[in-house]
Coordinates of C-alpha atoms in Angstrom, one line a residue:
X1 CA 0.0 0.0 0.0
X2 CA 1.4 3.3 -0.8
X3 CA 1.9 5.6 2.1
X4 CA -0.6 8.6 2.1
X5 CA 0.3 12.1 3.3
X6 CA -1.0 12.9 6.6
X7 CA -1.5 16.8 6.2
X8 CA -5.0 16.3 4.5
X9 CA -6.5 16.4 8.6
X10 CA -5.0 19.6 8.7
X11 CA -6.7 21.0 5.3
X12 CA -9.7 19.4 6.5
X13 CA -9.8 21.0 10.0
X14 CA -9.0 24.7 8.9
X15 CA -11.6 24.3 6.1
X16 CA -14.6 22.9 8.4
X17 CA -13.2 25.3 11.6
X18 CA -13.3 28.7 8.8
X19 CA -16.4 27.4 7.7
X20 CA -17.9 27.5 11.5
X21 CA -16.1 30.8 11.9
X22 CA -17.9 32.7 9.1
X23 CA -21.1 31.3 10.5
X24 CA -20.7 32.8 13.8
X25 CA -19.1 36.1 12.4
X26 CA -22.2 36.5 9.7
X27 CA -25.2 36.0 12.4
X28 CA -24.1 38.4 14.3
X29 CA -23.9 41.2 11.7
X30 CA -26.4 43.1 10.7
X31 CA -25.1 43.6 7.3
X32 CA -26.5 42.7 3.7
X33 CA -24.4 39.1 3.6
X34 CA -26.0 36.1 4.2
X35 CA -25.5 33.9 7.4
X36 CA -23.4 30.8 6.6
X37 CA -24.1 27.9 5.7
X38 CA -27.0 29.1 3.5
X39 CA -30.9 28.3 5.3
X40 CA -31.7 25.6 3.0
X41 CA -34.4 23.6 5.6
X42 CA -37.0 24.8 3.5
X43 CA -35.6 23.4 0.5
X44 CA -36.1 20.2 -1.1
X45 CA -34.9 17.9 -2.3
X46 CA -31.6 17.2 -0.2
X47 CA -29.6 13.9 -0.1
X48 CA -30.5 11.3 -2.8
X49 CA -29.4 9.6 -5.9
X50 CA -29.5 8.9 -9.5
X51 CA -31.2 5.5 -11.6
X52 CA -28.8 4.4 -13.9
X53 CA -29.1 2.3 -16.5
X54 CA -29.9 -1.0 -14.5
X55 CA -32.0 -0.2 -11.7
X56 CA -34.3 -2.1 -9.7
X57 CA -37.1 -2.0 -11.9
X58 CA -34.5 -4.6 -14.1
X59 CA -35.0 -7.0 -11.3
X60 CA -37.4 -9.4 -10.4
X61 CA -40.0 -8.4 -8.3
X62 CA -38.9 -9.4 -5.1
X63 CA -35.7 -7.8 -5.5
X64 CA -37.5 -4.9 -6.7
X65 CA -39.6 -4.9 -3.7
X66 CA -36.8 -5.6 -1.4
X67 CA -35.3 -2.4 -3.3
X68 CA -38.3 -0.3 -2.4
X69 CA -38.3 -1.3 1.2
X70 CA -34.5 -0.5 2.1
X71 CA -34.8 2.7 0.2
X72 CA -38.5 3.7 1.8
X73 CA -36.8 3.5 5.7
X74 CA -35.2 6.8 5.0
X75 CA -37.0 8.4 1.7
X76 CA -34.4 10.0 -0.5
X77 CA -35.2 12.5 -3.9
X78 CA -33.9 10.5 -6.5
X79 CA -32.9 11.4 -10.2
X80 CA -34.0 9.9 -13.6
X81 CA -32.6 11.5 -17.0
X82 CA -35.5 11.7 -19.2
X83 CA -33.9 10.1 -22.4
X84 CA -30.7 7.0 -21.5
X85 CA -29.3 5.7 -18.5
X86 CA -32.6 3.7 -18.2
X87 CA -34.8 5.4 -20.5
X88 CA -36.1 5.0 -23.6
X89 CA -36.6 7.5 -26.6
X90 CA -39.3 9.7 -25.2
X91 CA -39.9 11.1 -28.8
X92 CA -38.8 9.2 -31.8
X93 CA -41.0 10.5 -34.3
X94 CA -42.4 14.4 -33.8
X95 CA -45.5 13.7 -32.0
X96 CA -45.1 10.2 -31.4
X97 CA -44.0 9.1 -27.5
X98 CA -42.8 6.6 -25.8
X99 CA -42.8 6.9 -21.8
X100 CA -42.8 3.4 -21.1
X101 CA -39.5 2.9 -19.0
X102 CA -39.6 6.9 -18.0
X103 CA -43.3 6.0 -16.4
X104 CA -41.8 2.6 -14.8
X105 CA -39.0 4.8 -13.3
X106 CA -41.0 7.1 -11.6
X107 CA -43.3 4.6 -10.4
X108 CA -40.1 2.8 -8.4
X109 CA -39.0 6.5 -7.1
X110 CA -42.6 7.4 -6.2
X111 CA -42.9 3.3 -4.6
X112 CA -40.2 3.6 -2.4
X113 CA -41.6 7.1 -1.6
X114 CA -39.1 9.1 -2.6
X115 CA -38.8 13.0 -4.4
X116 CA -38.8 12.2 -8.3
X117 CA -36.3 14.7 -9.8
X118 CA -35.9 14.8 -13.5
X119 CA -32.8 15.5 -15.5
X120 CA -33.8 16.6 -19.1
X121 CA -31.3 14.9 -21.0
X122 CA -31.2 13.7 -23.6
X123 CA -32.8 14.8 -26.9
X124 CA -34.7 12.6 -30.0
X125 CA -32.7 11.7 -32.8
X126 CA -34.7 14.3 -35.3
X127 CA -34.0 17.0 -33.1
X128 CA -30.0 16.4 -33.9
X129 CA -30.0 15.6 -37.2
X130 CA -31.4 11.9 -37.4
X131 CA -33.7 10.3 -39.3
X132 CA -37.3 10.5 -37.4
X133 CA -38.6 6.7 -36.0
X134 CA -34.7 5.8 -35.6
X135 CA -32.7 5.8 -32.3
X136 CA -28.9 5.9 -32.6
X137 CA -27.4 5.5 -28.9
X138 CA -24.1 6.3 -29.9
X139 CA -25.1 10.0 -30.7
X140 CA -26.8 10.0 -26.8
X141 CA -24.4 12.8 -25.7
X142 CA -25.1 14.9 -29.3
X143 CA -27.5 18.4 -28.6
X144 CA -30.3 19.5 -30.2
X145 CA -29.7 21.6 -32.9
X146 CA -30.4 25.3 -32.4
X147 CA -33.8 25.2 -34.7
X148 CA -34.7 22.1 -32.5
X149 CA -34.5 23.7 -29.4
X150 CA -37.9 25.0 -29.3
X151 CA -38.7 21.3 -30.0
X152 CA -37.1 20.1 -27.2
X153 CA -38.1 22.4 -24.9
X154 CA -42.0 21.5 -26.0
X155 CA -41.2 17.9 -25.3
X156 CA -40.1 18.9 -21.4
X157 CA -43.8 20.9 -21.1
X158 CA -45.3 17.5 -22.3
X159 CA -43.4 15.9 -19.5
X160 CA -44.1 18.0 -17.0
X161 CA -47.9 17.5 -18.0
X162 CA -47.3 14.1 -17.9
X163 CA -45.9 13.8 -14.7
X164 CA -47.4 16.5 -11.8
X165 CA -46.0 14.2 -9.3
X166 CA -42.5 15.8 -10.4
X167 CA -41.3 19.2 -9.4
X168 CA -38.0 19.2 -9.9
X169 CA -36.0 19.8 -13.6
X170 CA -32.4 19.7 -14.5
X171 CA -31.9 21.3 -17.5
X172 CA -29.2 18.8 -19.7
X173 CA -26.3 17.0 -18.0
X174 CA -23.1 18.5 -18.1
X175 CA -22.9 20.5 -21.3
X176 CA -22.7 17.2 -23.7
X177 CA -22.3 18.4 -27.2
X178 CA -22.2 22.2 -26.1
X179 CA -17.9 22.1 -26.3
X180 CA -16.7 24.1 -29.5
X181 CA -13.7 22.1 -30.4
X182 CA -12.4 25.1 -32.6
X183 CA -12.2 27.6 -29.9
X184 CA -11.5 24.9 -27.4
X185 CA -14.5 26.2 -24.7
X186 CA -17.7 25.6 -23.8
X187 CA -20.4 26.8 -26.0
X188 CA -22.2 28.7 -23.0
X189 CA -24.4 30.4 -25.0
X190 CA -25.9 27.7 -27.1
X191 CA -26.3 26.2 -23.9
X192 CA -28.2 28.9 -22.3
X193 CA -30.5 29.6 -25.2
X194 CA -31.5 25.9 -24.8
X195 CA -32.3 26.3 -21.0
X196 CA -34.1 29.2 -21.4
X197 CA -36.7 27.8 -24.0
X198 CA -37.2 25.2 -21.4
X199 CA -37.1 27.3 -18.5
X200 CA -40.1 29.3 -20.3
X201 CA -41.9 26.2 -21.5
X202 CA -41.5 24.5 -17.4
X203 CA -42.9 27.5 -16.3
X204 CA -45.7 28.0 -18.6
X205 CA -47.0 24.2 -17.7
X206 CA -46.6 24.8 -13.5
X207 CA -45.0 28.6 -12.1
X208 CA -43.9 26.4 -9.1
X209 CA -41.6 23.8 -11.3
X210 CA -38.3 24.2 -9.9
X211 CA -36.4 24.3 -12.8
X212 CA -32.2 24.4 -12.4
X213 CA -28.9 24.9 -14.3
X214 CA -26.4 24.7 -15.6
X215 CA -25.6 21.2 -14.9
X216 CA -21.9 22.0 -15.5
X217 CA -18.9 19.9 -14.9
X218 CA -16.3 21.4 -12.4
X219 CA -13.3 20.1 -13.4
X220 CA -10.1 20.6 -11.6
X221 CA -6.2 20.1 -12.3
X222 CA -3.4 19.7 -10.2
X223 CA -2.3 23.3 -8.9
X224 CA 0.2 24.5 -11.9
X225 CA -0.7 21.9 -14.4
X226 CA -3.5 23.5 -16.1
X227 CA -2.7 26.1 -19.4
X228 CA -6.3 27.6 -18.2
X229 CA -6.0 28.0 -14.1
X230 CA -8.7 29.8 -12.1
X231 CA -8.9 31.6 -9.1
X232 CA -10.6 28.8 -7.5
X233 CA -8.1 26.3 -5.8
X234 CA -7.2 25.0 -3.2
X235 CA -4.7 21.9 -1.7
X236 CA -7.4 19.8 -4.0
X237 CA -6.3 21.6 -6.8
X238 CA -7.9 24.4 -9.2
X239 CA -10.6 24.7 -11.0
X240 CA -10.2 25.0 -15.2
X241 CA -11.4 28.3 -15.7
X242 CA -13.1 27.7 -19.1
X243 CA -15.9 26.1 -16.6
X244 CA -15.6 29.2 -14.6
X245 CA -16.6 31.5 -17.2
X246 CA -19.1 29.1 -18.8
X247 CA -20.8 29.1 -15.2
X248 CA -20.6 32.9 -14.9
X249 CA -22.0 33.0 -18.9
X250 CA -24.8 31.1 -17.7
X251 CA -25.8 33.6 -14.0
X252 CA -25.8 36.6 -16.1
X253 CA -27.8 35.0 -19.3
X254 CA -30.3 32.8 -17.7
X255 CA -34.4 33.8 -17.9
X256 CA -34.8 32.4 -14.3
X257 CA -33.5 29.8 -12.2
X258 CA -34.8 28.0 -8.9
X259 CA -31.5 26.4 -8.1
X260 CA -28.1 26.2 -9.7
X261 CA -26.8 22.9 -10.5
X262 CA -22.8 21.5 -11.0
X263 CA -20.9 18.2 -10.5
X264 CA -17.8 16.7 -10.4
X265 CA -14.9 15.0 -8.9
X266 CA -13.1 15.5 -6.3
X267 CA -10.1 14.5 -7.8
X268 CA -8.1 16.1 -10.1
X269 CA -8.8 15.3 -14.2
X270 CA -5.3 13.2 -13.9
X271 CA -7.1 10.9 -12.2
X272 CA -5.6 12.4 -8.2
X273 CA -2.2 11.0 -8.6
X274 CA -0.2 13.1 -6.0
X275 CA -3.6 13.8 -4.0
X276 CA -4.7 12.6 -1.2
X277 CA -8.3 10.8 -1.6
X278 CA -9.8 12.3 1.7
X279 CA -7.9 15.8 1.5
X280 CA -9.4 16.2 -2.2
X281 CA -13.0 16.1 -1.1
X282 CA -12.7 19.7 0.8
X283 CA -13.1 20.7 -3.0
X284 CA -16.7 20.4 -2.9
X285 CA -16.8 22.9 0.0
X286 CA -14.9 25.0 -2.2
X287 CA -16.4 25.3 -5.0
X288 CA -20.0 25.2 -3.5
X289 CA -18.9 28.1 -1.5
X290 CA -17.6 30.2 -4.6
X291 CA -20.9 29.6 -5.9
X292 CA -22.3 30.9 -2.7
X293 CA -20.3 34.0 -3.3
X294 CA -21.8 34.7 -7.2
X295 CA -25.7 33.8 -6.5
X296 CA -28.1 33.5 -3.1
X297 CA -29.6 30.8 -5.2
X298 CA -29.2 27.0 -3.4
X299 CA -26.3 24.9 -4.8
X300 CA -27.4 21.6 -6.0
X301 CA -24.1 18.7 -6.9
X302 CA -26.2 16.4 -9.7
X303 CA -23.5 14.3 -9.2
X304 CA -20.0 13.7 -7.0
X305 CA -17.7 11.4 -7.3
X306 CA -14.6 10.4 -5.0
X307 CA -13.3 7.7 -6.1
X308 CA -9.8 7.0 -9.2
X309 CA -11.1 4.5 -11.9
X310 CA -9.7 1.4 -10.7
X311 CA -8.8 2.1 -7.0
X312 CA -9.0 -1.1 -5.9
X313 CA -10.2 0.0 -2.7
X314 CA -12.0 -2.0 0.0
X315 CA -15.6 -1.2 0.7
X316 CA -14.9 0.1 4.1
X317 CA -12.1 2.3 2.4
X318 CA -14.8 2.9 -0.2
X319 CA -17.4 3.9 2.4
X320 CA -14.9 6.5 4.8
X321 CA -13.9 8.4 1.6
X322 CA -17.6 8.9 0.9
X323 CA -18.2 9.7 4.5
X324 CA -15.6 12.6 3.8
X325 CA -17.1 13.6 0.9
X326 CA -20.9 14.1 2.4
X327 CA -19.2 15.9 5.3
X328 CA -17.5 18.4 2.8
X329 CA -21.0 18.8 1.5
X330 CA -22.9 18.7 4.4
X331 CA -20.3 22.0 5.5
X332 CA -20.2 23.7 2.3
X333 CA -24.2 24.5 2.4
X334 CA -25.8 22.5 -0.2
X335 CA -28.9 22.1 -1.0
X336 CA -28.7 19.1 -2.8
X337 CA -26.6 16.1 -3.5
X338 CA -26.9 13.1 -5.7
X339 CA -25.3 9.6 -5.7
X340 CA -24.5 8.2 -8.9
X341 CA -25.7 5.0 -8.4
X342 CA -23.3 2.0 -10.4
X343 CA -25.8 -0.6 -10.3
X344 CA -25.1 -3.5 -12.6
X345 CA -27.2 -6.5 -13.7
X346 CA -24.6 -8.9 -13.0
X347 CA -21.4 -9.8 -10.8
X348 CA -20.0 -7.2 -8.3
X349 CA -20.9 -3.9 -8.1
X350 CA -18.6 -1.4 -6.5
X351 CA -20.0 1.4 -4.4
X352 CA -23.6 0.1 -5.3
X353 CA -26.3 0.9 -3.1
X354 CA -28.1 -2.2 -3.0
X355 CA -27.3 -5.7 -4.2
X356 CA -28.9 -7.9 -6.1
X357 CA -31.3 -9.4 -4.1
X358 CA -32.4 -5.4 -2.7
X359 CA -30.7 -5.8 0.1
X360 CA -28.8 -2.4 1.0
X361 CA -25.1 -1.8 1.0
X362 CA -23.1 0.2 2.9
X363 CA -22.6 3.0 0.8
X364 CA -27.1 3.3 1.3
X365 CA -27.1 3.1 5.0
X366 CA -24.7 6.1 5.1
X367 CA -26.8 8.1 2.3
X368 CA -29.5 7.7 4.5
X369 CA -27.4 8.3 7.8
X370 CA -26.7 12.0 6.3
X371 CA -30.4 12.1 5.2
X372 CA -31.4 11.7 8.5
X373 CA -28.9 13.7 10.8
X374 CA -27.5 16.4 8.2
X375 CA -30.5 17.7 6.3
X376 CA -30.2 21.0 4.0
X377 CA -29.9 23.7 6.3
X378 CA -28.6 22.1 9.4
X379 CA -25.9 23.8 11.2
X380 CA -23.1 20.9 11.8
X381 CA -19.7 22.2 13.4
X382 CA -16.9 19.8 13.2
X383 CA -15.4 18.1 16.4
X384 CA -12.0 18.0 17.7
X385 CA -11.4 14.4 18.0
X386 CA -7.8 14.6 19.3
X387 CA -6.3 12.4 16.6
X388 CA -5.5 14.0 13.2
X389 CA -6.8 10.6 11.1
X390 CA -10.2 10.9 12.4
X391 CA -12.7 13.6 10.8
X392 CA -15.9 14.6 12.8
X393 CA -18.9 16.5 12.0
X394 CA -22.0 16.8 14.7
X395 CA -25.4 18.6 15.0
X396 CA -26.9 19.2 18.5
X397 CA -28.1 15.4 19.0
X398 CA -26.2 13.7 16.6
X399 CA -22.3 13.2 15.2
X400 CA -20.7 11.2 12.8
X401 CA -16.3 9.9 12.8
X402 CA -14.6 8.6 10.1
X403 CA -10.9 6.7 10.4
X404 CA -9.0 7.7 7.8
X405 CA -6.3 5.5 8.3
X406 CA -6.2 1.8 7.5
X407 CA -5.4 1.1 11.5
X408 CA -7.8 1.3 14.5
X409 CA -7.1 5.0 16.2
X410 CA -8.7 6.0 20.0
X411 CA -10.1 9.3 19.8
X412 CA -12.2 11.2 21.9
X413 CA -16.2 12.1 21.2
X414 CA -18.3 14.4 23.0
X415 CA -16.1 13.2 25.9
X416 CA -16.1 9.7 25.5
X417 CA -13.1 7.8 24.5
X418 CA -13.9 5.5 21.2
X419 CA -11.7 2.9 19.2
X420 CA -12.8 3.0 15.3
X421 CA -11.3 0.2 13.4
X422 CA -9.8 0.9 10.3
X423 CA -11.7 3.3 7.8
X424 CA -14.8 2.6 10.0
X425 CA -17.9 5.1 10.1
X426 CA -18.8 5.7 13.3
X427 CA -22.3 8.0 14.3
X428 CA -22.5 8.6 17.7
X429 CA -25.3 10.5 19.9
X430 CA -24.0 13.6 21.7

């Protein structure tokens, strides 16, 4: 195993202890900035996660059913794209739909009682310069072209009709097919004339659709190996400013937003290497903080991820670096996060939520555990442990520990002295 740098407690401490700080300092000032972290309570839809291609409506029915128990104990929003990962064409001929699987998707969120949140993405082959009545999957991740886009935006009213259960609308998925390979940067504008069709047509259907944007990919390079830096770095790296001006393109373009929506890793593009796993997550803090600082509007993360291709991490390893991750959230004031869920039909599944019989995996008992004690809009304060591999985060009744290191470590919560074996998760009451 390769040794890991143990400064990343460090980073993590001054980040979550400034974060505290700044809440403190702002409500006690009467001035015109907000008190931080943001009041989200009244927000939904908070932790959840995305259906992916295989989901538990591919199972049988009493791993389905299985599925919808485990996930009903703590209800969690959950995300379906409208077109891919799961769902059909919606459209394939102008006029002609097809809402089979998008109707037995919502069915399993709205059966295990969860928030249905859906991410418009992607569009019908005609709109992009297919034939009509013909699907093409490898041209998923193409955009409507700009005569379509009034097209498309007609077929998110239709869904919206379709489905008044739903409230929630991501606009796209992380600028596919909006990158102009001459100039080398995101097409932000052709992006934002796209939402803003649907934005109007949402609105026009329901006024109290949340509709949000712009879905954008915050990617990040090791400090001093990007040609485009930004001003937004930290020890997990910086930010490539070409997504930096595309978000900034989008706040001063867009006809109206509810909520504003980015993901990302919280490793660097180069897949970390240099960069510790646990250190790397205070990014998500970051950047939803910088956010914070352009817009009042509530920070959504449509998707984070923590974890190199091919880690070959254990699932308890697996499970503390996610722990780390929600915590970074959790402090940086979101308002929503989503799990990309990796579910497979077959064989081993890494980081999946359930298994496949429905029974729930670790990495679901500690989405729910954050559901539960760290809702938007709680006020957690991280703990002084007294040992620099453990990380803790509390409310008033409840607190949460995660090892770090791959060796049990005794530290001390809310005056109690604890042993947490290696990587483990511990939640504690206060």
């Amino acid at each position: 195993m390769r040794p890991r740098p143990r400064h990343w407690a460090a980073v993590l401490a001054v980040a979550l202890t400034l974060g505290c700080l700044v809440a403190l300092l702002n409500s006690g000032t009467g001035g015109g900035h907000p008190a931080w972290p943001p009041d989200t309570s009244d927000l939904t839809p908070g932790w959840g996660f995305t259906h992916t291609q295989y989901s538990a409506d591919d199972s049988d029915a009493s791993a389905a059913a299985a599925v919808r128990r485990e996930v009903g104990a703590v209800p969690l929003a959950q995300d379906q794209a409208l077109m891919g990962w799961g769902a059909d064409n919606p459209e394939p001929s102008p006029g002609v739909y097809d809402f089979s699987r998008l109707d037995a998707r919502i069915a399993l969120i709205t059966g295990s009682g969860g928030r249905p949140v859906i991410t418009l993405c992607c569009a019908p082959d005609w709109m992009k310069g297919g034939q009509p009545g013909r699907t093409d999957w490898n041209q998923l991740e193409t955009a409507p072209s700009p005569a379509h886009f009034a097209d498309f935006a007609a077929l998110a009213a239709t869904v919206a009709r379709r489905y008044p259960q739903v409230h929630d609308f991501l606009v796209w998925n992380e600028f596919k097919g909006f990158f102009d390979n001459t100039t080398g940067e995101w097409d932000a504008a052709s992006y934002t004339a796209l939402y803003n069709d649907v934005y109007r047509a949402l609105k026009a259907v329901r006024p109290d659709i949340l509709v949000g944007g712009p879905y954008l990919p915050v990617d990040s390079y090791p400090t001093g190996t990007t040609a485009r830096p930004s001003t937004v770095s930290g020890p997990w790296g910086t930010v490539d400013q070409r997504a930096v001006d595309a978000f900034r393109y989008w706040l001063a373009h867009e006809a109206g937003a509810d909520f504003v929506v980015v993901d990302g890793s919280s490793l660097p593009k180069d897949g970390g290497s240099g960069v510790d796993a646990f250190a790397a997550t205070a990014k998500f803090s970051a950047v939803t903080r910088w956010i914070h600082s352009l817009t009042p509007l509530p920070v959504w993360w449509s998707e984070w991820y923590v974890e190199p291709p091919d880690s070959g991490w254990t699932e308890p390893h697996r499970d503390a670096v996610l722990a780390a991750g929600m915590t970074a959230l959790a402090q940086g004031g979101v308002a929503a996060a989503f799990y990309w869920n990796p579910e497979t039909p077959t064989g081993p599944c890494p980081g999946c939520l359930w298994d496949q019989s429905g029974q729930a995996l670790p990495p679901l008992t500690l989405l729910q555990g954050f559901a539960r004690w760290f809702p938007p809009g709680t006020r957690a304060v991280p703990l002084a442990t007294g040992g620099p591999d453990v990380l803790a985060l509390a409310q008033p009744a409840e607190g949460v520990a995660v090892n770090t290191a791959d060796r049990p470590v005794s530290v001390v919560l809310s005056g109690r002295t604890r042993t947490l074996g290696p990587y483990q998760v511990l939640w504690f009451s206060r």
